[in-house]
Amino acid sequence: MAGLLGAMTMAILAPILVYIIPPPAKGQKKGPQTVRLTKPLTEIGPDEAVQFSAPDGVAFLMADGGGDNAPGDLAFGGYVVKHGESAPTVYAINCPHLGCSYGFDAPNKKFACPCHGSQFRLDGSVLQGPATAPLAHLSWKETEDPSVITVDGLTLGQGA
């Protein structure tokens, strides 16, 4: 009886789980993705941000998140930020409110989302809502070339 009940449960849950936890699309591969910056890391000044985009066929994986962003969600761009004298930080370009791409307001040294008016400090914290969660980070590493970084991401296959 227990075996029959278990089999019935799996027959019902298996199709539902495919939609909740979809398998990776054919051809997708996780790993570090190479990104060329428009300004070398060594030249990024205090309170400055440099935007970058994902190469064709690549998405970045968010390391953390809140609001509309979650760890493992995809981003197609980001910012390398040097807040004061601290080491650079890399943020996903997705606003945590509803996922719009935000921009860098260089004169005011803050990030601003054009969709609903959220604003963020250079440390990623919320300056003004409606967003309630900070900016999501991307996991990254420096390379020998200060104009190149690697960001954890996903090579998108044909099924993506």
Short mmCIF file of C-alpha atoms in Angstrom, two decimals:
data_model
loop_
_atom_site.label_atom_id
_atom_site.label_comp_id
_atom_site.label_asym_id
_atom_site.label_seq_id
_atom_site.Cartn_x
_atom_site.Cartn_y
_atom_site.Cartn_z
CA MET A 1 0.00 0.00 0.00
CA ALA A 2 2.84 2.41 0.87
CA GLY A 3 4.54 1.66 -2.48
CA LEU A 4 1.33 2.37 -4.39
CA LEU A 5 0.80 5.63 -2.50
CA GLY A 6 4.42 6.67 -3.18
CA ALA A 7 4.10 5.88 -6.89
CA MET A 8 0.87 7.88 -7.15
CA THR A 9 2.46 10.84 -5.35
CA MET A 10 5.45 10.81 -7.72
CA ALA A 11 3.18 10.51 -10.77
CA ILE A 12 1.40 13.68 -9.65
CA LEU A 13 4.46 15.64 -8.43
CA ALA A 14 6.96 14.84 -11.21
CA PRO A 15 5.24 16.93 -13.94
CA ILE A 16 4.74 19.81 -11.51
CA LEU A 17 8.40 19.78 -10.39
CA VAL A 18 9.53 20.20 -14.01
CA TYR A 19 7.83 23.60 -14.04
CA ILE A 20 9.02 24.60 -10.56
CA ILE A 21 12.62 23.46 -11.12
CA PRO A 22 13.15 23.36 -14.89
CA PRO A 23 16.14 21.44 -16.19
CA PRO A 24 18.91 23.52 -17.79
CA ALA A 25 18.27 24.28 -21.45
CA LYS A 26 20.27 22.23 -23.90
CA GLY A 27 23.75 23.65 -24.35
CA GLN A 28 23.83 25.82 -21.22
CA LYS A 29 27.10 25.78 -19.33
CA LYS A 30 27.93 27.45 -16.00
CA GLY A 31 31.31 28.99 -15.42
CA PRO A 32 33.38 32.17 -15.42
CA GLN A 33 32.60 34.54 -18.28
CA THR A 34 35.22 36.95 -19.59
CA VAL A 35 34.25 40.64 -19.67
CA ARG A 36 36.30 43.48 -21.14
CA LEU A 37 35.84 46.74 -19.24
CA THR A 38 35.83 50.17 -20.91
CA LYS A 39 38.13 51.40 -18.15
CA PRO A 40 40.78 49.26 -16.40
CA LEU A 41 40.23 48.41 -12.73
CA THR A 42 43.42 50.26 -11.85
CA GLU A 43 42.00 53.50 -13.31
CA ILE A 44 38.57 53.43 -11.63
CA GLY A 45 38.60 56.28 -9.14
CA PRO A 46 36.88 56.60 -5.77
CA ASP A 47 33.06 56.88 -6.04
CA GLU A 48 33.12 55.89 -9.71
CA ALA A 49 31.21 53.15 -11.54
CA VAL A 50 31.94 51.48 -14.88
CA GLN A 51 29.11 49.75 -16.71
CA PHE A 52 29.60 46.52 -18.67
CA SER A 53 27.35 44.22 -20.67
CA ALA A 54 27.26 40.46 -21.01
CA PRO A 55 28.86 39.16 -24.21
CA ASP A 56 26.46 37.72 -26.81
CA GLY A 57 25.08 34.36 -25.72
CA VAL A 58 26.05 34.90 -22.07
CA ALA A 59 24.13 35.77 -18.89
CA PHE A 60 25.55 36.51 -15.46
CA LEU A 61 24.31 34.74 -12.32
CA MET A 62 23.38 36.89 -9.33
CA ALA A 63 25.25 35.89 -6.19
CA ASP A 64 22.60 37.30 -3.86
CA GLY A 65 19.52 39.45 -4.07
CA GLY A 66 16.33 40.70 -2.60
CA GLY A 67 13.05 42.03 -3.85
CA ASP A 68 12.68 40.93 -7.49
CA ASN A 69 16.25 39.54 -7.55
CA ALA A 70 17.33 36.19 -6.13
CA PRO A 71 20.57 34.20 -6.07
CA GLY A 72 20.95 32.45 -9.41
CA ASP A 73 18.74 34.91 -11.33
CA LEU A 74 20.13 36.13 -14.64
CA ALA A 75 21.58 39.55 -15.38
CA PHE A 76 22.80 40.80 -18.74
CA GLY A 77 25.00 43.58 -17.46
CA GLY A 78 26.44 45.17 -14.38
CA TYR A 79 28.64 47.82 -12.81
CA VAL A 80 32.11 47.69 -11.31
CA VAL A 81 32.01 50.22 -8.47
CA LYS A 82 34.72 51.69 -6.31
CA HIS A 83 33.05 53.17 -3.22
CA GLY A 84 35.52 55.50 -1.55
CA GLU A 85 38.86 53.78 -1.07
CA SER A 86 37.36 50.29 -0.74
CA ALA A 87 38.06 47.41 -3.12
CA PRO A 88 35.85 47.27 -6.22
CA THR A 89 32.41 45.70 -5.97
CA VAL A 90 30.35 44.32 -8.87
CA TYR A 91 26.57 44.69 -9.01
CA ALA A 92 24.00 43.18 -11.38
CA ILE A 93 22.25 45.84 -13.46
CA ASN A 94 18.76 44.64 -12.43
CA CYS A 95 16.83 46.90 -10.03
CA PRO A 96 15.57 44.87 -7.07
CA HIS A 97 12.15 46.55 -7.28
CA LEU A 98 10.89 45.09 -10.58
CA GLY A 99 14.03 44.18 -12.53
CA CYS A 100 14.46 47.28 -14.74
CA SER A 101 18.00 48.27 -15.70
CA TYR A 102 19.21 51.18 -13.59
CA GLY A 103 21.83 53.78 -14.51
CA PHE A 104 24.70 55.56 -12.82
CA ASP A 105 24.13 59.23 -11.95
CA ALA A 106 27.81 60.30 -11.94
CA PRO A 107 27.33 63.93 -10.78
CA ASN A 108 25.31 62.81 -7.76
CA LYS A 109 27.31 59.60 -7.21
CA LYS A 110 24.31 57.28 -7.00
CA PHE A 111 22.40 54.71 -9.04
CA ALA A 112 18.90 55.60 -10.26
CA CYS A 113 16.23 53.40 -11.80
CA PRO A 114 14.24 55.18 -14.52
CA CYS A 115 11.19 52.90 -14.21
CA HIS A 116 9.88 53.76 -10.74
CA GLY A 117 12.41 56.17 -9.23
CA SER A 118 14.38 53.91 -6.88
CA GLN A 119 17.82 55.24 -5.98
CA PHE A 120 20.82 53.45 -4.50
CA ARG A 121 24.07 54.49 -2.82
CA LEU A 122 27.38 53.30 -4.24
CA ASP A 123 27.50 50.63 -1.51
CA GLY A 124 24.30 49.18 -3.04
CA SER A 125 21.97 50.20 -0.20
CA VAL A 126 18.61 51.82 -0.89
CA LEU A 127 18.64 55.61 -0.85
CA GLN A 128 15.03 56.06 -2.01
CA GLY A 129 12.24 53.55 -2.76
CA PRO A 130 10.00 51.98 -3.89
CA ALA A 131 12.81 49.38 -3.83
CA THR A 132 13.30 47.93 -0.35
CA ALA A 133 16.20 45.55 -1.10
CA PRO A 134 19.81 46.49 -1.95
CA LEU A 135 21.45 45.89 -5.33
CA ALA A 136 22.38 42.28 -6.11
CA HIS A 137 26.06 41.33 -6.34
CA LEU A 138 27.78 39.37 -9.07
CA SER A 139 30.64 37.01 -8.16
CA TRP A 140 33.75 38.06 -10.02
CA LYS A 141 37.54 37.85 -10.15
CA GLU A 142 40.33 40.03 -11.42
CA THR A 143 42.59 38.74 -14.18
CA GLU A 144 46.18 39.61 -15.07
CA ASP A 145 44.80 42.21 -17.50
CA PRO A 146 43.25 45.10 -15.48
CA SER A 147 40.80 45.70 -18.36
CA VAL A 148 39.37 42.18 -18.06
CA ILE A 149 37.39 40.51 -15.28
CA THR A 150 35.62 37.17 -15.08
CA VAL A 151 32.04 37.03 -13.80
CA ASP A 152 30.16 33.87 -12.79
CA GLY A 153 27.67 33.22 -15.53
CA LEU A 154 26.00 30.93 -17.97
CA THR A 155 26.67 30.31 -21.63
CA LEU A 156 23.21 30.20 -23.15
CA GLY A 157 22.41 27.31 -25.48
CA GLN A 158 19.90 27.01 -28.29
CA GLY A 159 17.04 26.24 -25.89
CA ALA A 160 17.46 29.48 -23.91
#
